[in-house]
Short mmCIF file of N, CA and C in Angstrom, two decimals:
data_model
loop_
_atom_site.label_atom_id
_atom_site.label_comp_id
_atom_site.label_asym_id
_atom_site.label_seq_id
_atom_site.Cartn_x
_atom_site.Cartn_y
_atom_site.Cartn_z
N MET A 199 0.75 -9.74 28.35
CA MET A 199 1.41 -8.47 28.12
C MET A 199 1.65 -8.29 26.63
N THR A 200 1.24 -7.18 26.09
CA THR A 200 1.43 -6.91 24.68
C THR A 200 2.49 -5.83 24.51
N SER A 201 3.21 -5.92 23.43
CA SER A 201 4.19 -4.88 23.15
C SER A 201 3.76 -4.16 21.88
N GLU A 202 3.31 -2.95 22.04
CA GLU A 202 2.87 -2.17 20.90
C GLU A 202 4.03 -1.40 20.32
N GLN A 203 4.09 -1.37 19.01
CA GLN A 203 5.13 -0.64 18.31
C GLN A 203 4.46 0.45 17.48
N ALA A 204 4.75 1.69 17.82
CA ALA A 204 4.16 2.81 17.09
C ALA A 204 4.50 2.69 15.61
N LEU A 205 3.56 3.06 14.78
CA LEU A 205 3.77 2.98 13.34
C LEU A 205 4.55 4.19 12.86
N SER A 206 5.51 3.94 11.99
CA SER A 206 6.17 5.04 11.29
C SER A 206 5.88 4.88 9.80
N ILE A 207 5.73 6.01 9.14
CA ILE A 207 5.39 6.05 7.72
C ILE A 207 6.50 6.80 7.01
N SER A 208 7.10 6.15 6.03
CA SER A 208 8.11 6.80 5.21
C SER A 208 7.53 6.93 3.80
N LEU A 209 7.40 8.17 3.34
CA LEU A 209 6.85 8.42 2.01
C LEU A 209 7.95 8.90 1.08
N GLY A 210 7.91 8.41 -0.15
CA GLY A 210 8.90 8.83 -1.13
C GLY A 210 8.32 8.76 -2.53
N LEU A 211 9.06 9.28 -3.46
CA LEU A 211 8.66 9.28 -4.86
C LEU A 211 9.79 8.67 -5.67
N GLN A 212 9.48 7.68 -6.47
CA GLN A 212 10.47 7.06 -7.33
C GLN A 212 9.86 6.94 -8.71
N GLY A 213 10.34 7.76 -9.64
CA GLY A 213 9.72 7.82 -10.95
C GLY A 213 8.29 8.30 -10.78
N PRO A 214 7.33 7.61 -11.42
CA PRO A 214 5.93 8.01 -11.28
C PRO A 214 5.23 7.39 -10.08
N CYS A 215 5.99 6.74 -9.19
CA CYS A 215 5.39 6.00 -8.07
C CYS A 215 5.56 6.69 -6.74
N VAL A 216 4.48 6.72 -5.97
CA VAL A 216 4.55 7.09 -4.56
C VAL A 216 4.79 5.79 -3.80
N ILE A 217 5.81 5.80 -2.93
CA ILE A 217 6.11 4.63 -2.12
C ILE A 217 5.85 4.97 -0.66
N ALA A 218 5.00 4.18 -0.03
CA ALA A 218 4.72 4.33 1.39
C ALA A 218 5.25 3.09 2.10
N ARG A 219 6.28 3.29 2.93
CA ARG A 219 6.85 2.17 3.70
C ARG A 219 6.35 2.29 5.14
N LEU A 220 5.66 1.25 5.58
CA LEU A 220 5.08 1.23 6.92
C LEU A 220 5.92 0.34 7.82
N THR A 221 6.15 0.82 9.05
CA THR A 221 6.91 0.05 10.03
C THR A 221 6.18 0.11 11.37
N GLY A 222 5.90 -1.05 11.95
CA GLY A 222 5.25 -1.09 13.26
C GLY A 222 3.83 -1.63 13.18
N ASP A 223 2.99 -1.16 14.11
CA ASP A 223 1.61 -1.64 14.21
C ASP A 223 0.66 -0.77 13.38
N PHE A 224 0.05 -1.38 12.36
CA PHE A 224 -0.92 -0.70 11.50
C PHE A 224 -2.29 -1.06 12.05
N ASP A 225 -2.76 -0.23 12.99
CA ASP A 225 -3.98 -0.56 13.71
C ASP A 225 -4.84 0.68 13.92
N PHE A 226 -5.83 0.57 14.79
CA PHE A 226 -6.75 1.67 15.04
C PHE A 226 -6.03 2.96 15.39
N GLY A 227 -4.97 2.86 16.14
CA GLY A 227 -4.24 4.05 16.57
C GLY A 227 -3.47 4.75 15.48
N SER A 228 -3.16 4.06 14.39
CA SER A 228 -2.35 4.66 13.32
C SER A 228 -3.07 4.76 11.98
N ALA A 229 -4.22 4.13 11.85
CA ALA A 229 -4.90 4.03 10.55
C ALA A 229 -5.25 5.40 9.96
N ALA A 230 -5.77 6.31 10.76
CA ALA A 230 -6.18 7.62 10.24
C ALA A 230 -4.98 8.40 9.72
N GLU A 231 -3.85 8.31 10.41
CA GLU A 231 -2.66 9.02 9.95
C GLU A 231 -2.16 8.46 8.62
N VAL A 232 -2.17 7.14 8.48
CA VAL A 232 -1.77 6.53 7.21
C VAL A 232 -2.69 7.00 6.10
N ARG A 233 -3.99 6.93 6.34
CA ARG A 233 -4.96 7.36 5.32
C ARG A 233 -4.71 8.80 4.90
N ASP A 234 -4.57 9.69 5.87
CA ASP A 234 -4.41 11.11 5.56
C ASP A 234 -3.10 11.41 4.84
N ARG A 235 -1.99 10.87 5.34
CA ARG A 235 -0.69 11.18 4.75
C ARG A 235 -0.54 10.58 3.36
N VAL A 236 -1.00 9.36 3.18
CA VAL A 236 -0.87 8.71 1.87
C VAL A 236 -1.82 9.37 0.87
N THR A 237 -3.02 9.70 1.29
CA THR A 237 -3.96 10.37 0.39
C THR A 237 -3.38 11.69 -0.12
N LYS A 238 -2.77 12.47 0.76
CA LYS A 238 -2.13 13.73 0.33
C LYS A 238 -1.00 13.47 -0.66
N ALA A 239 -0.23 12.42 -0.43
CA ALA A 239 0.90 12.10 -1.31
C ALA A 239 0.45 11.68 -2.70
N LEU A 240 -0.77 11.17 -2.83
CA LEU A 240 -1.27 10.73 -4.13
C LEU A 240 -1.38 11.87 -5.13
N ASP A 241 -1.45 13.11 -4.63
CA ASP A 241 -1.53 14.27 -5.52
C ASP A 241 -0.22 14.50 -6.28
N LEU A 242 0.85 13.81 -5.91
CA LEU A 242 2.15 14.01 -6.54
C LEU A 242 2.23 13.41 -7.94
N THR A 243 1.40 12.42 -8.23
CA THR A 243 1.45 11.77 -9.54
C THR A 243 0.04 11.60 -10.09
N GLN A 244 -0.10 11.74 -11.38
CA GLN A 244 -1.38 11.51 -12.04
C GLN A 244 -1.17 10.69 -13.29
N PRO A 245 -1.85 9.58 -13.47
CA PRO A 245 -2.71 8.97 -12.48
C PRO A 245 -1.87 8.45 -11.31
N PRO A 246 -2.46 8.30 -10.14
CA PRO A 246 -1.69 7.88 -8.98
C PRO A 246 -1.20 6.43 -9.11
N MET A 247 0.10 6.27 -8.87
CA MET A 247 0.72 4.94 -8.83
C MET A 247 1.27 4.80 -7.42
N LEU A 248 0.79 3.81 -6.66
CA LEU A 248 1.12 3.70 -5.25
C LEU A 248 1.61 2.30 -4.91
N VAL A 249 2.74 2.26 -4.21
CA VAL A 249 3.24 1.01 -3.63
C VAL A 249 3.20 1.19 -2.12
N ILE A 250 2.54 0.27 -1.43
CA ILE A 250 2.54 0.27 0.03
C ILE A 250 3.36 -0.94 0.46
N ASP A 251 4.53 -0.66 1.03
CA ASP A 251 5.44 -1.71 1.48
C ASP A 251 5.13 -2.04 2.94
N MET A 252 4.70 -3.27 3.16
CA MET A 252 4.29 -3.70 4.50
C MET A 252 5.26 -4.71 5.11
N GLN A 253 6.47 -4.77 4.58
CA GLN A 253 7.44 -5.75 5.06
C GLN A 253 7.72 -5.62 6.55
N ALA A 254 7.73 -4.40 7.07
CA ALA A 254 8.06 -4.18 8.48
C ALA A 254 6.82 -3.94 9.35
N VAL A 255 5.64 -4.29 8.85
CA VAL A 255 4.42 -4.17 9.65
C VAL A 255 4.34 -5.38 10.57
N SER A 256 4.25 -5.11 11.87
CA SER A 256 4.21 -6.21 12.83
C SER A 256 2.78 -6.67 13.10
N VAL A 257 1.82 -5.73 13.06
CA VAL A 257 0.41 -6.03 13.32
C VAL A 257 -0.43 -5.22 12.35
N CYS A 258 -1.46 -5.86 11.81
CA CYS A 258 -2.44 -5.13 10.99
C CYS A 258 -3.81 -5.62 11.45
N ASP A 259 -4.67 -4.66 11.83
CA ASP A 259 -6.01 -5.05 12.27
C ASP A 259 -7.04 -4.58 11.25
N SER A 260 -8.31 -4.68 11.60
CA SER A 260 -9.38 -4.31 10.67
C SER A 260 -9.33 -2.84 10.29
N SER A 261 -8.84 -1.98 11.16
CA SER A 261 -8.71 -0.56 10.82
C SER A 261 -7.67 -0.36 9.73
N GLY A 262 -6.57 -1.08 9.83
CA GLY A 262 -5.54 -1.02 8.79
C GLY A 262 -6.07 -1.55 7.47
N LEU A 263 -6.78 -2.67 7.52
CA LEU A 263 -7.35 -3.23 6.29
C LEU A 263 -8.33 -2.26 5.66
N SER A 264 -9.14 -1.60 6.49
CA SER A 264 -10.11 -0.63 5.99
C SER A 264 -9.41 0.52 5.25
N VAL A 265 -8.30 0.99 5.79
CA VAL A 265 -7.54 2.07 5.14
C VAL A 265 -6.98 1.59 3.80
N LEU A 266 -6.49 0.37 3.75
CA LEU A 266 -5.95 -0.16 2.50
C LEU A 266 -7.04 -0.25 1.43
N VAL A 267 -8.23 -0.69 1.81
CA VAL A 267 -9.36 -0.76 0.87
C VAL A 267 -9.74 0.64 0.40
N TYR A 268 -9.78 1.59 1.34
CA TYR A 268 -10.09 2.99 1.00
C TYR A 268 -9.07 3.52 -0.01
N LEU A 269 -7.79 3.30 0.24
CA LEU A 269 -6.74 3.81 -0.66
C LEU A 269 -6.83 3.14 -2.02
N HIS A 270 -7.12 1.84 -2.04
CA HIS A 270 -7.27 1.12 -3.31
C HIS A 270 -8.40 1.74 -4.13
N LYS A 271 -9.53 1.99 -3.48
CA LYS A 271 -10.66 2.59 -4.20
C LYS A 271 -10.33 3.99 -4.70
N ALA A 272 -9.63 4.79 -3.89
CA ALA A 272 -9.27 6.16 -4.28
C ALA A 272 -8.31 6.14 -5.48
N VAL A 273 -7.34 5.25 -5.45
CA VAL A 273 -6.35 5.17 -6.52
C VAL A 273 -7.01 4.69 -7.81
N THR A 274 -7.80 3.63 -7.74
CA THR A 274 -8.39 3.09 -8.96
C THR A 274 -9.46 4.03 -9.53
N ALA A 275 -10.17 4.76 -8.67
CA ALA A 275 -11.16 5.73 -9.15
C ALA A 275 -10.50 6.85 -9.94
N SER A 276 -9.21 7.11 -9.68
CA SER A 276 -8.47 8.15 -10.40
C SER A 276 -7.70 7.58 -11.58
N GLY A 277 -7.94 6.30 -11.90
CA GLY A 277 -7.28 5.68 -13.04
C GLY A 277 -5.88 5.17 -12.75
N GLY A 278 -5.53 5.07 -11.48
CA GLY A 278 -4.19 4.63 -11.10
C GLY A 278 -4.16 3.19 -10.65
N ARG A 279 -3.05 2.83 -10.02
CA ARG A 279 -2.84 1.46 -9.56
C ARG A 279 -2.17 1.45 -8.20
N LEU A 280 -2.57 0.52 -7.37
CA LEU A 280 -1.96 0.31 -6.06
C LEU A 280 -1.45 -1.12 -5.99
N LEU A 281 -0.20 -1.26 -5.57
CA LEU A 281 0.37 -2.57 -5.31
C LEU A 281 0.82 -2.63 -3.86
N LEU A 282 0.55 -3.74 -3.21
CA LEU A 282 1.07 -3.99 -1.88
C LEU A 282 2.31 -4.87 -2.03
N SER A 283 3.24 -4.71 -1.08
CA SER A 283 4.43 -5.55 -1.14
C SER A 283 4.86 -5.96 0.26
N GLY A 284 5.64 -7.05 0.28
CA GLY A 284 6.31 -7.47 1.49
C GLY A 284 5.43 -7.98 2.62
N LEU A 285 4.28 -8.57 2.30
CA LEU A 285 3.44 -9.08 3.38
C LEU A 285 4.19 -10.19 4.11
N ASN A 286 4.32 -10.03 5.42
CA ASN A 286 5.00 -11.05 6.21
C ASN A 286 4.00 -12.14 6.60
N GLY A 287 4.44 -13.12 7.35
CA GLY A 287 3.60 -14.27 7.69
C GLY A 287 2.26 -13.92 8.30
N ARG A 288 2.26 -13.06 9.33
CA ARG A 288 0.99 -12.70 9.99
C ARG A 288 0.07 -11.95 9.04
N CYS A 289 0.61 -10.95 8.36
CA CYS A 289 -0.21 -10.16 7.44
C CYS A 289 -0.66 -11.01 6.26
N GLU A 290 0.22 -11.84 5.76
CA GLU A 290 -0.13 -12.71 4.64
C GLU A 290 -1.30 -13.62 5.03
N HIS A 291 -1.26 -14.16 6.24
CA HIS A 291 -2.34 -15.02 6.73
C HIS A 291 -3.64 -14.22 6.86
N LEU A 292 -3.57 -13.01 7.40
CA LEU A 292 -4.75 -12.15 7.54
C LEU A 292 -5.39 -11.87 6.18
N PHE A 293 -4.56 -11.56 5.18
CA PHE A 293 -5.09 -11.30 3.84
C PHE A 293 -5.72 -12.55 3.24
N ALA A 294 -5.15 -13.71 3.53
CA ALA A 294 -5.71 -14.97 3.01
C ALA A 294 -7.07 -15.28 3.65
N ILE A 295 -7.18 -15.14 4.97
CA ILE A 295 -8.45 -15.52 5.61
C ILE A 295 -9.56 -14.51 5.36
N THR A 296 -9.21 -13.28 4.98
CA THR A 296 -10.22 -12.27 4.65
C THR A 296 -10.48 -12.19 3.15
N ALA A 297 -9.77 -13.00 2.37
CA ALA A 297 -9.84 -13.03 0.91
C ALA A 297 -9.37 -11.72 0.27
N LEU A 298 -8.70 -10.88 1.03
CA LEU A 298 -8.17 -9.65 0.45
C LEU A 298 -6.96 -9.91 -0.43
N ASP A 299 -6.39 -11.11 -0.33
CA ASP A 299 -5.30 -11.46 -1.24
C ASP A 299 -5.81 -11.61 -2.67
N LYS A 300 -7.13 -11.75 -2.83
CA LYS A 300 -7.73 -11.80 -4.17
C LYS A 300 -8.11 -10.40 -4.67
N PHE A 301 -8.30 -9.46 -3.73
CA PHE A 301 -8.72 -8.09 -4.04
C PHE A 301 -7.52 -7.22 -4.42
N PHE A 302 -6.42 -7.37 -3.70
CA PHE A 302 -5.23 -6.55 -3.91
C PHE A 302 -4.23 -7.24 -4.83
N ASP A 303 -3.48 -6.42 -5.57
CA ASP A 303 -2.31 -6.91 -6.30
C ASP A 303 -1.15 -6.87 -5.31
N ILE A 304 -0.56 -8.03 -5.04
CA ILE A 304 0.48 -8.15 -4.03
C ILE A 304 1.76 -8.67 -4.69
N ARG A 305 2.87 -8.02 -4.41
CA ARG A 305 4.17 -8.44 -4.91
C ARG A 305 5.05 -8.81 -3.72
N ARG A 306 6.00 -9.68 -3.96
CA ARG A 306 6.86 -10.17 -2.88
C ARG A 306 7.70 -9.06 -2.27
N THR A 307 8.25 -8.17 -3.11
CA THR A 307 9.10 -7.09 -2.60
C THR A 307 8.65 -5.74 -3.15
N ALA A 308 9.04 -4.70 -2.44
CA ALA A 308 8.74 -3.35 -2.90
C ALA A 308 9.46 -3.07 -4.22
N GLU A 309 10.67 -3.58 -4.36
CA GLU A 309 11.44 -3.35 -5.58
C GLU A 309 10.72 -3.91 -6.81
N LEU A 310 10.13 -5.10 -6.68
CA LEU A 310 9.36 -5.67 -7.81
C LEU A 310 8.14 -4.81 -8.13
N ALA A 311 7.44 -4.37 -7.09
CA ALA A 311 6.24 -3.54 -7.29
C ALA A 311 6.60 -2.21 -7.94
N ILE A 312 7.67 -1.57 -7.45
CA ILE A 312 8.11 -0.28 -8.00
C ILE A 312 8.51 -0.44 -9.46
N ALA A 313 9.27 -1.48 -9.76
CA ALA A 313 9.70 -1.71 -11.15
C ALA A 313 8.50 -1.90 -12.07
N GLU A 314 7.50 -2.64 -11.61
CA GLU A 314 6.30 -2.87 -12.43
C GLU A 314 5.56 -1.57 -12.70
N LEU A 315 5.36 -0.76 -11.68
CA LEU A 315 4.63 0.50 -11.87
C LEU A 315 5.46 1.52 -12.64
N ASN A 316 6.77 1.54 -12.43
CA ASN A 316 7.62 2.45 -13.20
C ASN A 316 7.55 2.11 -14.68
N GLU A 317 7.53 0.82 -15.00
CA GLU A 317 7.43 0.39 -16.39
C GLU A 317 6.11 0.86 -17.00
N GLU A 318 5.02 0.72 -16.25
CA GLU A 318 3.71 1.18 -16.73
C GLU A 318 3.68 2.70 -16.87
N GLY A 319 4.23 3.38 -15.90
CA GLY A 319 4.20 4.85 -15.89
C GLY A 319 5.07 5.49 -16.95
N ASN A 320 6.08 4.75 -17.42
CA ASN A 320 6.99 5.29 -18.42
C ASN A 320 6.66 4.79 -19.83
N ALA A 321 5.56 4.07 -19.96
CA ALA A 321 5.17 3.58 -21.28
C ALA A 321 4.79 4.76 -22.16
N PRO A 322 5.12 4.68 -23.45
CA PRO A 322 4.75 5.78 -24.35
C PRO A 322 3.24 5.92 -24.42
N PRO A 323 2.74 7.13 -24.56
CA PRO A 323 1.28 7.32 -24.64
C PRO A 323 0.71 6.67 -25.88
N PHE A 324 -0.51 6.23 -25.78
CA PHE A 324 -1.21 5.62 -26.91
C PHE A 324 -1.55 6.71 -27.92
N THR A 325 -1.21 6.52 -29.16
CA THR A 325 -1.47 7.55 -30.17
C THR A 325 -2.33 7.03 -31.30
N GLY A 326 -3.03 5.91 -31.07
CA GLY A 326 -3.81 5.31 -32.15
C GLY A 326 -5.11 5.88 -32.23
#
């Protein structure tokens, strides 16, 4: 018997960062909604700075991973940065066995990721 937990997505803006907090099962049933909603939110900042907080993700399957790779490519193609945060034991293991822990920038907490991107986003422009 499996217990599925519907995914909820909380989107917010903190400084120059879009924060997407995911709660529940990030799987085939929720992947398209995450992709669509987060992609639309990226228009709020230029270049896009995105933190995806996965602390409350109970399950992540290949569909979820595919969406994360898609978002990473979209953000970096626009000159922005994506940080993942809060990978729990199951997700951390999944990222390790797929070597995606080498592909993504991962921070322990959303607060650390947000602080890092806020610092980058508030840096004075280069005038040299």
